[in-house]
mmCIF file of C-alpha atoms in Angstrom:
data_model
loop_
_atom_site.group_PDB
_atom_site.id
_atom_site.type_symbol
_atom_site.label_atom_id
_atom_site.label_comp_id
_atom_site.label_asym_id
_atom_site.label_seq_id
_atom_site.Cartn_x
_atom_site.Cartn_y
_atom_site.Cartn_z
ATOM 1 C CA MET A 25 85.584 136.911 137.680
ATOM 2 C CA LEU A 26 89.274 136.529 138.522
ATOM 3 C CA ARG A 27 91.574 139.466 139.038
ATOM 4 C CA VAL A 28 94.462 140.416 141.285
ATOM 5 C CA ALA A 29 93.715 143.048 143.889
ATOM 6 C CA THR A 30 96.257 145.831 143.514
ATOM 7 C CA ILE A 31 95.198 147.786 146.575
ATOM 8 C CA VAL A 32 95.457 146.254 150.038
ATOM 9 C CA ASP A 33 93.467 147.914 152.825
ATOM 10 C CA SER A 34 95.465 149.476 155.654
ATOM 11 C CA LYS A 35 94.561 146.839 158.243
ATOM 12 C CA ARG A 36 95.829 144.056 156.007
ATOM 13 C CA GLN A 37 98.985 146.063 155.222
ATOM 14 C CA ASN A 38 99.692 146.490 158.919
ATOM 15 C CA LEU A 39 99.239 142.765 159.568
ATOM 16 C CA LEU A 40 101.592 141.870 156.726
ATOM 17 C CA LYS A 41 104.205 144.303 158.067
ATOM 18 C CA ALA A 42 103.875 142.696 161.495
ATOM 19 C CA VAL A 43 104.555 139.261 160.017
ATOM 20 C CA LYS A 44 107.753 140.453 158.327
ATOM 21 C CA GLN A 45 108.992 142.452 161.316
ATOM 22 C CA ARG A 46 108.436 139.674 163.829
ATOM 23 C CA ASN A 47 110.152 136.955 161.839
ATOM 24 C CA THR A 48 113.825 137.604 162.506
ATOM 25 C CA HIS A 49 114.315 134.947 165.205
ATOM 26 C CA THR A 50 116.098 132.430 162.952
ATOM 27 C CA LEU A 51 118.474 132.832 160.051
ATOM 28 C CA ALA A 52 116.230 130.755 157.771
ATOM 29 C CA LEU A 53 113.239 132.970 158.358
ATOM 30 C CA LYS A 54 115.152 136.103 157.418
ATOM 31 C CA LYS A 55 114.063 135.164 153.914
ATOM 32 C CA MET A 56 110.457 135.800 154.935
ATOM 33 C CA ASP A 57 110.634 139.220 153.307
ATOM 34 C CA LYS A 58 111.024 137.447 149.961
ATOM 35 C CA ILE A 59 107.577 135.912 150.332
ATOM 36 C CA ALA A 60 105.179 138.032 148.287
ATOM 37 C CA HIS A 61 101.548 138.638 149.204
ATOM 38 C CA LYS A 62 98.649 139.316 146.898
ATOM 39 C CA PHE A 63 94.880 139.222 146.917
ATOM 40 C CA LEU A 64 92.761 137.534 144.271
ATOM 41 C CA HIS A 65 89.114 138.326 143.646
ATOM 42 C CA ILE A 66 87.676 134.825 143.302
ATOM 43 C CA ASN A 67 84.132 133.497 143.555
ATOM 44 C CA GLY A 68 82.941 136.726 145.131
ATOM 45 C CA GLN A 69 85.692 136.696 147.774
ATOM 46 C CA LYS A 70 88.986 138.514 148.233
ATOM 47 C CA LEU A 71 91.429 135.709 148.996
ATOM 48 C CA HIS A 72 94.960 136.192 150.285
ATOM 49 C CA ILE A 73 97.859 134.133 148.971
ATOM 50 C CA ALA A 74 101.515 134.114 149.947
ATOM 51 C CA GLU A 75 104.006 132.990 147.324
ATOM 52 C CA ILE A 76 107.695 132.684 146.615
ATOM 53 C CA GLY A 77 109.592 131.334 143.619
ATOM 54 C CA SER A 78 109.630 131.855 139.876
ATOM 55 C CA GLU A 79 106.337 131.759 137.998
ATOM 56 C CA SER A 80 108.016 129.507 135.433
ATOM 57 C CA SER A 81 108.922 126.889 138.060
ATOM 58 C CA PRO A 82 106.815 123.811 138.932
ATOM 59 C CA ALA A 83 104.056 124.955 141.279
ATOM 60 C CA VAL A 84 103.322 123.672 144.780
ATOM 61 C CA ILE A 85 100.168 124.777 146.607
ATOM 62 C CA PHE A 86 100.052 124.440 150.401
ATOM 63 C CA LEU A 87 96.712 124.018 152.229
ATOM 64 C CA HIS A 88 96.639 124.791 155.944
ATOM 65 C CA GLY A 89 94.634 123.315 158.807
ATOM 66 C CA PHE A 90 93.312 124.726 162.089
ATOM 67 C CA PRO A 91 94.354 126.760 164.073
ATOM 68 C CA GLU A 92 96.653 127.759 161.258
ATOM 69 C CA ILE A 93 96.872 130.077 158.275
ATOM 70 C CA TRP A 94 99.351 130.338 155.385
ATOM 71 C CA TYR A 95 102.135 131.122 157.866
ATOM 72 C CA THR A 96 102.239 127.529 159.109
ATOM 73 C CA TRP A 97 104.044 126.622 155.856
ATOM 74 C CA ARG A 98 106.773 129.280 156.135
ATOM 75 C CA HIS A 99 109.632 126.762 156.484
ATOM 76 C CA GLN A 100 108.400 124.607 153.609
ATOM 77 C CA MET A 101 107.731 127.528 151.275
ATOM 78 C CA ILE A 102 111.276 128.815 151.563
ATOM 79 C CA ALA A 103 112.747 125.324 151.171
ATOM 80 C CA VAL A 104 110.844 124.410 148.010
ATOM 81 C CA ALA A 105 111.510 127.830 146.466
ATOM 82 C CA ASN A 106 115.228 127.408 147.133
ATOM 83 C CA ALA A 107 114.997 124.028 145.384
ATOM 84 C CA GLY A 108 113.543 125.544 142.224
ATOM 85 C CA PHE A 109 109.802 125.303 142.817
ATOM 86 C CA ARG A 110 107.093 127.944 143.098
ATOM 87 C CA ALA A 111 105.413 127.884 146.527
ATOM 88 C CA ILE A 112 101.851 129.193 146.939
ATOM 89 C CA ALA A 113 100.007 129.215 150.264
ATOM 90 C CA PRO A 114 96.481 130.644 150.416
ATOM 91 C CA ASP A 115 94.426 131.553 153.435
ATOM 92 C CA PHE A 116 91.088 129.787 153.068
ATOM 93 C CA ARG A 117 88.071 132.087 152.968
ATOM 94 C CA GLY A 118 87.315 133.239 156.501
ATOM 95 C CA TYR A 119 90.882 132.523 157.640
ATOM 96 C CA GLY A 120 93.859 134.849 158.015
ATOM 97 C CA LEU A 121 93.798 137.780 155.616
ATOM 98 C CA SER A 122 91.128 136.366 153.304
ATOM 99 C CA ASP A 123 87.623 137.759 153.404
ATOM 100 C CA PRO A 124 85.023 135.797 155.372
ATOM 101 C CA PRO A 125 81.985 134.313 153.635
ATOM 102 C CA ALA A 126 78.898 136.514 153.798
ATOM 103 C CA GLU A 127 77.248 133.810 155.919
ATOM 104 C CA PRO A 128 79.987 131.717 157.564
ATOM 105 C CA GLU A 129 77.485 129.236 158.989
ATOM 106 C CA LYS A 130 76.523 128.268 155.433
ATOM 107 C CA ALA A 131 80.095 127.758 154.210
ATOM 108 C CA SER A 132 80.949 124.303 152.878
ATOM 109 C CA PHE A 133 83.975 122.278 151.877
ATOM 110 C CA ASP A 134 82.808 122.680 148.288
ATOM 111 C CA ASP A 135 83.388 126.431 148.611
ATOM 112 C CA PHE A 136 86.981 125.808 149.655
ATOM 113 C CA VAL A 137 87.582 123.243 146.898
ATOM 114 C CA ASN A 138 86.187 125.624 144.278
ATOM 115 C CA ASP A 139 88.379 128.420 145.630
ATOM 116 C CA ILE A 140 91.533 126.325 145.263
ATOM 117 C CA ALA A 141 90.602 125.339 141.716
ATOM 118 C CA SER A 142 89.990 128.998 140.873
ATOM 119 C CA ILE A 143 93.291 130.095 142.441
ATOM 120 C CA VAL A 144 95.178 127.551 140.334
ATOM 121 C CA ASP A 145 93.365 128.721 137.195
ATOM 122 C CA SER A 146 93.827 132.406 137.977
ATOM 123 C CA LEU A 147 97.572 131.919 138.303
ATOM 124 C CA SER A 148 97.644 130.084 134.940
ATOM 125 C CA ILE A 149 98.990 126.901 136.507
ATOM 126 C CA SER A 150 98.380 123.821 134.358
ATOM 127 C CA LYS A 151 99.664 121.204 136.808
ATOM 128 C CA VAL A 152 100.340 121.524 140.502
ATOM 129 C CA PHE A 153 101.691 119.607 143.460
ATOM 130 C CA VAL A 154 99.303 119.740 146.438
ATOM 131 C CA ILE A 155 100.590 119.667 150.024
ATOM 132 C CA ALA A 156 98.016 119.693 152.821
ATOM 133 C CA LYS A 157 97.657 118.976 156.509
ATOM 134 C CA ASP A 158 94.863 118.525 159.032
ATOM 135 C CA PHE A 159 91.500 119.551 157.536
ATOM 136 C CA GLY A 160 93.360 120.953 154.536
ATOM 137 C CA THR A 161 93.506 117.332 153.406
ATOM 138 C CA MET A 162 89.705 117.342 153.264
ATOM 139 C CA VAL A 163 89.986 120.117 150.703
ATOM 140 C CA ALA A 164 92.916 118.510 148.905
ATOM 141 C CA TYR A 165 91.333 115.111 148.288
ATOM 142 C CA PRO A 166 88.135 116.374 146.600
ATOM 143 C CA PHE A 167 90.261 118.800 144.566
ATOM 144 C CA VAL A 168 92.529 115.962 143.417
ATOM 145 C CA LEU A 169 89.561 113.709 142.606
ATOM 146 C CA ARG A 170 87.725 116.380 140.618
ATOM 147 C CA TYR A 171 90.717 117.716 138.711
ATOM 148 C CA PRO A 172 93.106 114.772 138.195
ATOM 149 C CA GLN A 173 94.456 116.371 135.019
ATOM 150 C CA LYS A 174 95.794 119.285 137.102
ATOM 151 C CA ILE A 175 97.645 117.146 139.655
ATOM 152 C CA ALA A 176 101.360 116.308 139.554
ATOM 153 C CA GLY A 177 101.391 114.735 143.017
ATOM 154 C CA ILE A 178 100.007 115.082 146.528
ATOM 155 C CA ILE A 179 101.551 115.106 149.996
ATOM 156 C CA THR A 180 99.436 115.074 153.139
ATOM 157 C CA LEU A 181 100.461 115.416 156.763
ATOM 158 C CA ASN A 182 98.718 113.659 159.662
ATOM 159 C CA MET A 183 95.581 112.629 157.775
ATOM 160 C CA ALA A 184 95.131 109.965 155.131
ATOM 161 C CA PHE A 185 92.120 109.952 152.841
ATOM 162 C CA MET A 186 89.145 108.676 154.826
ATOM 163 C CA PRO A 187 85.903 107.652 153.113
ATOM 164 C CA PRO A 188 82.779 108.311 155.198
ATOM 165 C CA ALA A 189 82.301 104.659 156.139
ATOM 166 C CA ALA A 190 85.881 104.167 157.326
ATOM 167 C CA PHE A 191 85.232 104.881 160.997
ATOM 168 C CA LYS A 192 81.509 104.245 161.434
ATOM 169 C CA SER A 193 82.333 101.401 163.806
ATOM 170 C CA HIS A 194 84.460 103.737 165.954
ATOM 171 C CA PRO A 195 82.196 106.357 167.592
ATOM 172 C CA LEU A 196 83.941 109.383 169.056
ATOM 173 C CA PRO A 197 83.682 110.148 172.796
ATOM 174 C CA GLU A 198 81.296 112.915 173.879
ATOM 175 C CA GLY A 199 84.167 114.914 175.344
ATOM 176 C CA PHE A 200 86.330 114.679 172.210
ATOM 177 C CA TYR A 201 87.120 118.189 171.005
ATOM 178 C CA VAL A 202 85.643 117.524 167.544
ATOM 179 C CA THR A 203 82.382 116.340 169.111
ATOM 180 C CA ARG A 204 82.238 119.394 171.359
ATOM 181 C CA TRP A 205 83.059 121.916 168.623
ATOM 182 C CA ARG A 206 80.432 120.470 166.298
ATOM 183 C CA GLU A 207 77.783 121.610 168.769
ATOM 184 C CA PRO A 208 76.554 125.111 167.804
ATOM 185 C CA GLY A 209 77.497 127.665 170.436
ATOM 186 C CA ARG A 210 79.606 125.306 172.559
ATOM 187 C CA ALA A 211 83.039 126.392 171.345
ATOM 188 C CA GLU A 212 81.934 130.019 171.083
ATOM 189 C CA ALA A 213 81.043 130.054 174.782
ATOM 190 C CA ASP A 214 84.245 128.229 175.689
ATOM 191 C CA PHE A 215 86.494 130.524 173.644
ATOM 192 C CA SER A 216 84.752 133.705 174.819
ATOM 193 C CA ARG A 217 86.281 133.309 178.285
ATOM 194 C CA PHE A 218 89.709 134.139 176.841
ATOM 195 C CA ASP A 219 91.346 136.562 174.459
ATOM 196 C CA VAL A 220 92.009 135.271 170.937
ATOM 197 C CA LYS A 221 95.753 134.815 171.445
ATOM 198 C CA THR A 222 95.119 132.618 174.496
ATOM 199 C CA VAL A 223 92.642 130.484 172.564
ATOM 200 C CA VAL A 224 95.188 129.905 169.800
ATOM 201 C CA ARG A 225 97.914 129.232 172.387
ATOM 202 C CA ASN A 226 95.760 126.655 174.151
ATOM 203 C CA ILE A 227 94.857 124.870 170.928
ATOM 204 C CA TYR A 228 98.496 124.706 169.844
ATOM 205 C CA ILE A 229 99.440 123.252 173.229
ATOM 206 C CA LEU A 230 96.610 120.695 173.129
ATOM 207 C CA PHE A 231 97.239 119.606 169.560
ATOM 208 C CA SER A 232 101.000 119.290 170.192
ATOM 209 C CA GLN A 233 100.443 116.582 172.784
ATOM 210 C CA SER A 234 100.387 112.865 172.070
ATOM 211 C CA GLU A 235 96.988 112.234 173.672
ATOM 212 C CA ILE A 236 93.601 113.015 172.120
ATOM 213 C CA PRO A 237 92.055 116.150 173.688
ATOM 214 C CA ILE A 238 89.023 114.795 175.568
ATOM 215 C CA ALA A 239 87.204 116.817 178.228
ATOM 216 C CA ASN A 240 85.291 115.417 181.166
ATOM 217 C CA GLU A 241 81.573 116.016 181.457
ATOM 218 C CA ASN A 242 82.039 118.978 183.796
ATOM 219 C CA GLU A 243 84.759 120.778 181.817
ATOM 220 C CA GLU A 244 85.297 122.431 178.457
ATOM 221 C CA ILE A 245 88.123 121.906 175.977
ATOM 222 C CA MET A 246 89.944 125.100 176.980
ATOM 223 C CA ASP A 247 90.007 123.813 180.575
ATOM 224 C CA LEU A 248 92.352 121.009 179.494
ATOM 225 C CA VAL A 249 95.247 123.487 179.340
ATOM 226 C CA LYS A 250 96.498 124.497 182.756
ATOM 227 C CA PRO A 251 97.435 128.162 183.322
ATOM 228 C CA LEU A 252 101.094 128.992 182.659
ATOM 229 C CA THR A 253 101.616 125.919 180.471
ATOM 230 C CA SER A 254 104.556 126.660 178.183
ATOM 231 C CA LEU A 255 104.364 126.731 174.420
ATOM 232 C CA PRO A 256 106.044 123.883 172.548
ATOM 233 C CA SER A 257 109.759 124.672 172.227
ATOM 234 C CA TRP A 258 109.536 125.016 168.441
ATOM 235 C CA LEU A 259 106.796 127.689 168.550
ATOM 236 C CA THR A 260 107.958 131.140 169.604
ATOM 237 C CA GLU A 261 105.965 133.927 171.182
ATOM 238 C CA GLU A 262 106.562 135.830 167.924
ATOM 239 C CA ASP A 263 104.941 133.000 165.965
ATOM 240 C CA LEU A 264 102.018 132.935 168.374
ATOM 241 C CA ALA A 265 101.602 136.708 168.069
ATOM 242 C CA ILE A 266 101.247 136.371 164.287
ATOM 243 C CA TYR A 267 98.612 133.657 164.607
ATOM 244 C CA GLY A 268 96.881 135.701 167.294
ATOM 245 C CA ASP A 269 96.872 138.870 165.162
ATOM 246 C CA LEU A 270 95.380 137.053 162.187
ATOM 247 C CA TYR A 271 92.703 135.260 164.205
ATOM 248 C CA GLU A 272 91.867 138.598 165.812
ATOM 249 C CA LYS A 273 91.140 139.737 162.275
ATOM 250 C CA SER A 274 89.222 136.659 161.116
ATOM 251 C CA GLY A 275 87.608 135.365 164.297
ATOM 252 C CA PHE A 276 86.518 131.735 164.608
ATOM 253 C CA ARG A 277 83.117 131.706 162.884
ATOM 254 C CA THR A 278 84.331 130.208 159.621
ATOM 255 C CA ALA A 279 86.925 128.031 161.380
ATOM 256 C CA LEU A 280 84.237 126.341 163.467
ATOM 257 C CA GLN A 281 82.011 125.836 160.432
ATOM 258 C CA ILE A 282 84.853 124.472 158.296
ATOM 259 C CA PRO A 283 85.862 121.874 159.321
ATOM 260 C CA TYR A 284 84.008 120.980 162.499
ATOM 261 C CA ARG A 285 80.388 121.571 161.545
ATOM 262 C CA SER A 286 80.681 120.590 157.894
ATOM 263 C CA TYR A 287 82.033 117.052 157.757
ATOM 264 C CA MET A 288 78.758 115.874 156.245
ATOM 265 C CA SER A 289 79.146 118.356 153.388
ATOM 266 C CA LEU A 290 82.170 116.599 151.928
ATOM 267 C CA GLY A 291 79.957 114.956 149.331
ATOM 268 C CA TYR A 292 81.745 111.617 149.108
ATOM 269 C CA THR A 293 79.974 108.344 148.464
ATOM 270 C CA ASP A 294 81.144 104.956 149.710
ATOM 271 C CA GLU A 295 82.343 104.268 146.149
ATOM 272 C CA VAL A 296 85.038 106.925 146.037
ATOM 273 C CA PRO A 297 87.137 107.050 142.844
ATOM 274 C CA LYS A 298 90.783 106.215 143.305
ATOM 275 C CA VAL A 299 93.478 108.858 143.483
ATOM 276 C CA GLU A 300 95.923 107.704 140.831
ATOM 277 C CA ALA A 301 98.511 110.458 141.312
ATOM 278 C CA PRO A 302 101.632 109.652 143.348
ATOM 279 C CA MET A 303 101.162 110.485 147.006
ATOM 280 C CA MET A 304 103.181 110.678 150.188
ATOM 281 C CA LEU A 305 101.637 110.587 153.668
ATOM 282 C CA ILE A 306 103.834 112.084 156.408
ATOM 283 C CA LEU A 307 102.944 111.148 159.983
ATOM 284 C CA GLY A 308 104.496 112.272 163.240
ATOM 285 C CA GLU A 309 104.855 109.204 165.428
ATOM 286 C CA GLU A 310 103.504 111.099 168.447
ATOM 287 C CA ASP A 311 100.634 112.827 166.654
ATOM 288 C CA TYR A 312 97.472 112.485 168.738
ATOM 289 C CA ALA A 313 95.532 111.961 165.490
ATOM 290 C CA LEU A 314 97.021 108.469 165.243
ATOM 291 C CA LYS A 315 95.069 107.593 168.392
ATOM 292 C CA VAL A 316 91.722 108.494 166.865
ATOM 293 C CA PRO A 317 89.908 105.124 166.925
ATOM 294 C CA GLY A 318 90.572 103.237 163.698
ATOM 295 C CA MET A 319 93.079 105.688 162.208
ATOM 296 C CA LEU A 320 96.401 103.874 162.642
ATOM 297 C CA GLU A 321 94.877 100.501 161.769
ATOM 298 C CA TYR A 322 93.406 102.016 158.602
ATOM 299 C CA VAL A 323 96.842 103.235 157.481
ATOM 300 C CA LYS A 324 98.994 100.298 158.597
ATOM 301 C CA SER A 325 96.620 97.597 157.345
ATOM 302 C CA GLY A 326 96.918 98.950 153.835
ATOM 303 C CA GLU A 327 93.191 99.646 153.555
ATOM 304 C CA VAL A 328 94.041 103.189 152.480
ATOM 305 C CA LYS A 329 95.553 101.722 149.298
ATOM 306 C CA LYS A 330 92.066 100.787 148.123
ATOM 307 C CA TYR A 331 91.623 104.484 147.463
ATOM 308 C CA ILE A 332 95.200 105.659 146.900
ATOM 309 C CA PRO A 333 97.195 102.793 145.373
ATOM 310 C CA ASN A 334 100.337 104.886 144.813
ATOM 311 C CA ILE A 335 100.737 106.023 148.404
ATOM 312 C CA GLU A 336 103.963 105.870 150.389
ATOM 313 C CA THR A 337 103.945 106.536 154.136
ATOM 314 C CA ARG A 338 106.775 108.135 156.081
ATOM 315 C CA TYR A 339 106.939 108.414 159.875
ATOM 316 C CA VAL A 340 108.845 111.149 161.695
ATOM 317 C CA PRO A 341 110.114 110.013 165.123
ATOM 318 C CA ARG A 342 108.850 112.182 168.007
ATOM 319 C CA GLY A 343 106.783 114.174 165.539
ATOM 320 C CA CYS A 344 103.568 115.774 166.775
ATOM 321 C CA HIS A 345 100.510 117.122 164.954
ATOM 322 C CA PHE A 346 102.562 120.110 163.779
ATOM 323 C CA VAL A 347 105.505 118.021 162.631
ATOM 324 C CA HIS A 348 106.295 120.406 159.758
ATOM 325 C CA GLU A 349 106.855 123.245 162.237
ATOM 326 C CA GLN A 350 108.456 121.025 164.869
ATOM 327 C CA PHE A 351 110.978 119.304 162.580
ATOM 328 C CA PRO A 352 111.065 121.441 159.428
ATOM 329 C CA ASP A 353 114.377 120.090 158.141
ATOM 330 C CA GLU A 354 113.225 116.461 158.255
ATOM 331 C CA VAL A 355 109.865 117.243 156.694
ATOM 332 C CA ASN A 356 111.421 119.477 154.046
ATOM 333 C CA GLN A 357 113.779 116.687 153.025
ATOM 334 C CA LEU A 358 110.868 114.263 152.613
ATOM 335 C CA ILE A 359 108.945 116.832 150.584
ATOM 336 C CA LEU A 360 111.872 117.716 148.329
ATOM 337 C CA THR A 361 112.700 114.066 147.662
ATOM 338 C CA PHE A 362 109.091 113.485 146.589
ATOM 339 C CA LEU A 363 108.935 116.634 144.452
ATOM 340 C CA ASP A 364 112.209 115.860 142.712
ATOM 341 C CA ALA A 365 111.141 112.272 141.997
ATOM 342 C CA ASN A 366 107.880 113.426 140.428
ATOM 343 C CA LYS A 367 108.983 116.717 138.893
ATOM 344 C CA HIS A 368 108.527 115.302 135.398
ATOM 345 C CA LEU A 369 104.788 114.954 136.081
ATOM 346 C CA SER A 370 104.450 118.733 136.471
ATOM 347 C CA LYS A 371 105.022 119.196 132.751
ATOM 348 C CA VAL A 372 101.964 119.425 130.517
#
């Protein structure tokens, strides 16, 4: 059953107020108070969405990664709304202000894909542009493949579509953060040594660097960040406080399950149908993800076009894993150019 929640509990209200009050550090983000928040009862969950723009405008849905929530798209939401689009950014179940699954350890990518499909239906959106980053792309691609009739176009940041066999010849190191966090209990023990805000801070610092986070045998992933290391210049303490507040609310149980312990639940076969919709891949040139064995070769060789023939790739100089937060103006321009060029496809 789909319905909009009209009553928001006091804890959620307080968190939303904190978001609006803290975001006065730039002129652009003074429009944050125009972003509306609502809760949808979908698939047995209360899911939070942030949105801005007219309901009659072409719709764009933004899918976050980790350690993010809807807020990571704040710059892009305002930009696309100003350009005449409707921006919608959900928190995945178990993230941000959305309810957690009853049993987070049993959550799957299918749950997330079904949630996005239900959100689109509940908002009476016939066709939608999908913009995703990090593991959000692993939700976006199955959604696009299952519901091609709903898709006007797709933009992904820092991850191209990867079939399961793409990197079988490139095993990941034991100390690679993904390998470590897949291990039940390993990340929980590592994170428990710090408060939630420090965990989020450390992950943002690690993921902003150009090298893959790999720990030695005698250290954990959190140990890779030295005490007193500064935040990236484009992330303020106010931003960090918002992420910290929301992860205090949600915890990391679902975040560790999806994506790190659920890659095998993606449900792809080696014969993956092609994505025929127009697509743009935006990559920061200094994103550590490009150093994952096989990744850059896969993109530059054109192998990705076996699966997405209509893909165009754009590189952002000096861009890191969070290129959309680091260089919002450059990324927004790429996004708006793509949306404008394909706006006609949003019409039914």
